[in-house]
Amino acid sequence: MAIPWLLADSPLPPTSTALDDRSEAPGLLAAGGGLSIARLRDAYAHGVFPWYSPGQPVLWWSPDPRMLLRTADFRLSRSLRKTLRRFLRTPGCEVRFDHDVARVMAHCADTPRDGQDGTWIVPEMQAAYTAWARTGDVHSVETWIDGELVGGLYGVNLGRMMFGESMFSHRTDASKIALAALVAFCRVHDMPAIDCQQATGHLATLGASPVPRAAFEREVHALVSRAPAPVWAYDFRLWDALDLGSPVPASTAAPSADLSP
């Protein structure tokens, strides 16, 4: 079955026309159309995202089911809770929001991953999302240790819906720290869901679960139509949303063991 080829001003086809599980590319909806901010914003508002490899045209996807992390279901393991408490009381350890979105994307693209050869975060994609970040729709959550960016994630926020894109970790649990900070932010600002796009075992261990596409799209439509959070900024008090006990801010804590490389 052929998929539609989009021109710059072509509308996206209905997601019900995406290739199904009988095809070699289930969820593939369309190709072409470029990566303008208007195109990207419209696609995400309909639960559609771009994903393609070097040398390919822009490919648009709408998988069924969709992997979704409801922030109320985030699983904070005992070991991660311990890691967070240690991180938060260690001088030199910081969480930053939107400090360097472009660098986070570059690290996500460059960090090797098991079972993957190359990256879908091609230079064209990085340039498009960096430009989109300037409008306030793309955000990064970053884990820093002694002035070094060691982990983080980036994603798209429309209304009260968060669409996760990718994460990286150069230290043990550094990306999980960033994800925990994002979940805390989302809970505080009444953002109940984070789109994870594709199902993986790792995401399932953190509380994500598959949702039928029709139900996912209904939720996206309702959340995107709401006013966004008034401010994207890190605040130590966000951690109260994760019930970590009473972590001591690093600025007032005694030195403690750092995260392992």
Short mmCIF file of C-alpha atoms in Angstrom, two decimals:
data_model
loop_
_atom_site.label_atom_id
_atom_site.label_comp_id
_atom_site.label_asym_id
_atom_site.label_seq_id
_atom_site.Cartn_x
_atom_site.Cartn_y
_atom_site.Cartn_z
CA MET A 1 0.00 0.00 0.00
CA ALA A 2 1.40 3.39 -1.00
CA ILE A 3 1.56 6.20 1.51
CA PRO A 4 0.74 9.83 0.65
CA TRP A 5 3.53 12.20 -0.36
CA LEU A 6 3.07 15.60 1.27
CA LEU A 7 3.84 18.95 -0.32
CA ALA A 8 4.75 21.90 1.89
CA ASP A 9 1.10 22.94 2.27
CA SER A 10 -0.50 19.47 2.16
CA PRO A 11 -2.62 18.53 5.18
CA LEU A 12 -1.79 15.35 7.05
CA PRO A 13 -4.00 12.42 6.08
CA PRO A 14 -6.32 10.93 8.71
CA THR A 15 -4.35 8.81 11.17
CA SER A 16 -6.77 5.95 10.53
CA THR A 17 -5.03 5.53 7.16
CA ALA A 18 -1.62 4.73 8.73
CA LEU A 19 -0.15 1.36 7.82
CA ASP A 20 -1.25 -1.42 10.16
CA ASP A 21 0.50 -4.42 11.68
CA ARG A 22 0.29 -6.37 8.44
CA SER A 23 2.79 -3.99 6.82
CA GLU A 24 6.55 -3.75 7.23
CA ALA A 25 6.18 -0.27 8.72
CA PRO A 26 3.16 -0.27 11.03
CA GLY A 27 2.16 3.26 12.00
CA LEU A 28 3.68 4.96 8.94
CA LEU A 29 1.25 7.66 7.81
CA ALA A 30 2.91 9.86 5.19
CA ALA A 31 6.21 11.12 3.77
CA GLY A 32 7.59 14.52 2.79
CA GLY A 33 6.20 17.90 3.70
CA GLY A 34 9.27 19.29 5.44
CA LEU A 35 9.82 20.24 9.08
CA SER A 36 8.46 23.75 9.37
CA ILE A 37 7.32 24.82 12.83
CA ALA A 38 3.72 25.07 11.60
CA ARG A 39 3.92 21.52 10.21
CA LEU A 40 5.45 20.15 13.40
CA ARG A 41 2.96 21.89 15.67
CA ASP A 42 0.02 20.62 13.61
CA ALA A 43 1.41 17.09 13.52
CA TYR A 44 1.95 16.84 17.28
CA ALA A 45 -1.49 18.32 17.97
CA HIS A 46 -2.85 15.31 16.06
CA GLY A 47 -0.58 12.80 17.79
CA VAL A 48 1.73 12.44 14.77
CA PHE A 49 5.53 12.68 14.88
CA PRO A 50 8.45 12.55 12.39
CA TRP A 51 10.99 9.74 12.52
CA TYR A 52 13.40 8.85 9.74
CA SER A 53 17.01 7.89 9.05
CA PRO A 54 19.76 9.70 7.11
CA GLY A 55 19.08 9.60 3.39
CA GLN A 56 15.32 9.14 3.82
CA PRO A 57 12.59 11.73 3.30
CA VAL A 58 10.70 12.99 6.33
CA LEU A 59 8.45 10.14 7.49
CA TRP A 60 5.38 10.76 9.65
CA TRP A 61 4.13 8.18 12.15
CA SER A 62 1.01 7.41 14.13
CA PRO A 63 1.54 4.05 15.88
CA ASP A 64 -1.33 2.02 17.27
CA PRO A 65 -1.16 1.41 20.18
CA ARG A 66 0.79 4.36 21.58
CA MET A 67 3.12 4.12 24.59
CA LEU A 68 1.98 6.62 27.22
CA LEU A 69 3.38 7.44 30.64
CA ARG A 70 0.69 8.81 32.91
CA THR A 71 2.54 10.92 35.43
CA ALA A 72 0.44 9.51 38.28
CA ASP A 73 1.69 6.02 37.32
CA PHE A 74 5.41 6.86 37.27
CA ARG A 75 7.26 4.12 39.15
CA LEU A 76 9.88 5.52 41.45
CA SER A 77 11.88 2.48 42.51
CA ARG A 78 13.59 2.30 45.87
CA SER A 79 16.99 2.51 44.18
CA LEU A 80 16.03 5.56 42.09
CA ARG A 81 14.56 7.29 45.14
CA LYS A 82 17.87 6.71 46.92
CA THR A 83 19.80 8.02 43.91
CA LEU A 84 17.65 11.15 43.75
CA ARG A 85 18.09 11.92 47.43
CA ARG A 86 21.86 11.50 47.13
CA PHE A 87 21.97 13.64 43.98
CA LEU A 88 19.92 16.44 45.51
CA ARG A 89 22.10 16.74 48.58
CA THR A 90 25.41 16.60 46.72
CA PRO A 91 27.09 19.97 45.96
CA GLY A 92 27.83 20.32 42.25
CA CYS A 93 24.78 18.25 41.23
CA GLU A 94 22.07 20.25 39.48
CA VAL A 95 18.93 19.90 37.41
CA ARG A 96 18.43 22.61 34.79
CA PHE A 97 15.53 23.29 32.45
CA ASP A 98 16.15 24.63 28.93
CA HIS A 99 19.75 25.58 29.62
CA ASP A 100 21.02 24.08 26.35
CA VAL A 101 18.31 22.35 24.31
CA ALA A 102 20.50 22.04 21.21
CA ARG A 103 23.29 20.34 23.13
CA VAL A 104 20.87 17.88 24.71
CA MET A 105 19.57 16.96 21.24
CA ALA A 106 23.12 16.54 19.96
CA HIS A 107 23.99 14.20 22.84
CA CYS A 108 20.78 12.23 22.27
CA ALA A 109 21.82 11.82 18.63
CA ASP A 110 25.44 10.90 19.36
CA THR A 111 25.05 8.55 22.35
CA PRO A 112 25.35 4.87 21.26
CA ARG A 113 22.33 2.68 22.04
CA ASP A 114 22.05 -1.09 22.21
CA GLY A 115 20.49 -2.52 19.08
CA GLN A 116 20.64 0.74 17.12
CA ASP A 117 22.97 1.63 14.27
CA GLY A 118 22.92 5.37 13.73
CA THR A 119 20.29 7.86 14.80
CA TRP A 120 16.95 9.24 13.69
CA ILE A 121 17.85 12.63 15.20
CA VAL A 122 19.44 13.75 11.95
CA PRO A 123 20.97 17.24 11.56
CA GLU A 124 17.83 18.51 9.79
CA MET A 125 15.74 17.34 12.74
CA GLN A 126 18.07 18.97 15.26
CA ALA A 127 17.95 22.29 13.38
CA ALA A 128 14.15 22.20 13.15
CA TYR A 129 13.60 21.45 16.83
CA THR A 130 16.20 24.00 17.92
CA ALA A 131 14.28 26.63 15.97
CA TRP A 132 11.02 25.35 17.44
CA ALA A 133 12.49 25.63 20.95
CA ARG A 134 12.79 29.38 20.44
CA THR A 135 8.97 29.58 20.31
CA GLY A 136 8.69 27.91 23.71
CA ASP A 137 7.24 24.57 22.58
CA VAL A 138 10.40 22.42 22.86
CA HIS A 139 12.08 21.93 26.24
CA SER A 140 15.01 20.10 27.78
CA VAL A 141 15.49 18.75 31.29
CA GLU A 142 19.18 18.39 32.08
CA THR A 143 21.31 16.63 34.67
CA TRP A 144 24.56 18.45 35.50
CA ILE A 145 27.47 17.39 37.72
CA ASP A 146 30.31 19.80 38.49
CA GLY A 147 29.45 21.94 35.48
CA GLU A 148 29.24 18.99 33.06
CA LEU A 149 26.08 17.96 31.23
CA VAL A 150 25.86 14.22 31.99
CA GLY A 151 22.29 13.34 31.06
CA GLY A 152 18.96 14.71 30.01
CA LEU A 153 15.97 14.58 27.74
CA TYR A 154 14.01 16.82 25.42
CA GLY A 155 10.43 16.93 24.26
CA VAL A 156 7.53 18.96 22.96
CA ASN A 157 4.91 20.66 25.11
CA LEU A 158 1.59 21.77 23.65
CA GLY A 159 -1.06 22.91 26.11
CA ARG A 160 -0.90 20.48 29.03
CA MET A 161 0.39 17.57 26.93
CA MET A 162 4.04 16.51 26.95
CA PHE A 163 5.54 14.56 24.07
CA GLY A 164 8.83 12.92 25.00
CA GLU A 165 11.39 12.70 22.21
CA SER A 166 14.68 11.24 23.41
CA MET A 167 17.04 11.02 26.38
CA PHE A 168 20.71 10.29 26.98
CA SER A 169 22.88 9.34 29.91
CA HIS A 170 26.64 9.65 30.33
CA ARG A 171 26.48 8.73 34.03
CA THR A 172 24.48 6.01 35.75
CA ASP A 173 20.83 7.04 36.14
CA ALA A 174 21.44 10.58 34.81
CA SER A 175 18.58 10.34 32.31
CA LYS A 176 16.28 8.85 34.97
CA ILE A 177 17.00 11.85 37.20
CA ALA A 178 15.93 14.14 34.36
CA LEU A 179 12.80 12.07 33.72
CA ALA A 180 11.91 12.16 37.42
CA ALA A 181 12.28 15.95 37.38
CA LEU A 182 10.02 16.17 34.33
CA VAL A 183 7.40 13.96 35.99
CA ALA A 184 7.53 16.14 39.11
CA PHE A 185 7.08 19.28 36.98
CA CYS A 186 4.17 17.71 35.11
CA ARG A 187 2.44 16.68 38.33
CA VAL A 188 2.77 20.16 39.80
CA HIS A 189 1.42 21.79 36.63
CA ASP A 190 -1.46 19.38 35.97
CA MET A 191 0.11 17.73 32.94
CA PRO A 192 -1.15 14.16 33.32
CA ALA A 193 0.53 12.38 30.42
CA ILE A 194 3.87 12.05 28.63
CA ASP A 195 3.84 10.49 25.17
CA CYS A 196 6.62 7.92 24.80
CA GLN A 197 5.83 7.09 21.14
CA GLN A 198 7.15 3.52 20.92
CA ALA A 199 6.78 0.65 23.36
CA THR A 200 9.94 -0.56 25.11
CA GLY A 201 10.52 -2.76 28.13
CA HIS A 202 12.50 0.02 29.80
CA LEU A 203 9.59 2.46 29.57
CA ALA A 204 7.23 -0.18 30.92
CA THR A 205 9.38 -0.56 34.04
CA LEU A 206 8.93 3.17 34.66
CA GLY A 207 5.15 2.93 34.47
CA ALA A 208 4.39 3.55 30.79
CA SER A 209 1.75 1.42 29.09
CA PRO A 210 0.24 1.05 25.60
CA VAL A 211 -2.94 3.00 24.79
CA PRO A 212 -5.13 2.47 21.71
CA ARG A 213 -4.56 5.21 19.15
CA ALA A 214 -8.14 6.49 19.22
CA ALA A 215 -8.08 6.91 23.01
CA PHE A 216 -4.63 8.52 22.84
CA GLU A 217 -5.80 11.04 20.25
CA ARG A 218 -8.87 11.98 22.30
CA GLU A 219 -6.64 12.69 25.27
CA VAL A 220 -4.15 14.66 23.17
CA HIS A 221 -6.95 16.79 21.72
CA ALA A 222 -8.32 17.61 25.18
CA LEU A 223 -4.92 18.43 26.71
CA VAL A 224 -3.48 20.39 23.77
CA SER A 225 -6.50 22.68 23.82
CA ARG A 226 -5.75 23.82 27.39
CA ALA A 227 -3.52 26.74 28.33
CA PRO A 228 0.13 25.68 28.86
CA ALA A 229 1.96 25.81 32.17
CA PRO A 230 2.68 29.46 33.00
CA VAL A 231 6.42 28.93 33.26
CA TRP A 232 8.98 26.27 32.41
CA ALA A 233 11.58 26.49 35.16
CA TYR A 234 13.24 24.22 37.68
CA ASP A 235 12.39 24.74 41.33
CA PHE A 236 13.67 22.52 44.14
CA ARG A 237 10.15 22.38 45.56
CA LEU A 238 9.04 20.34 42.53
CA TRP A 239 10.47 17.27 44.23
CA ASP A 240 7.67 17.38 46.80
CA ALA A 241 5.46 15.92 44.07
CA LEU A 242 7.48 12.67 44.11
CA ASP A 243 7.37 12.08 47.86
CA LEU A 244 11.13 11.75 48.31
CA GLY A 245 10.87 12.51 52.00
CA SER A 246 12.76 15.68 52.86
CA PRO A 247 15.78 15.93 50.56
CA VAL A 248 18.23 18.65 51.54
CA PRO A 249 19.18 21.14 48.78
CA ALA A 250 22.78 20.68 47.66
CA SER A 251 23.51 24.33 48.46
CA THR A 252 23.03 23.61 52.17
CA ALA A 253 24.24 20.01 52.32
CA ALA A 254 27.56 18.52 53.25
CA PRO A 255 29.55 16.84 50.43
CA SER A 256 28.37 13.37 49.51
CA ALA A 257 29.27 10.61 47.09
CA ASP A 258 28.89 11.51 43.41
CA LEU A 259 27.09 9.46 40.76
CA SER A 260 29.32 6.81 39.24
CA PRO A 261 30.46 7.26 35.64
#
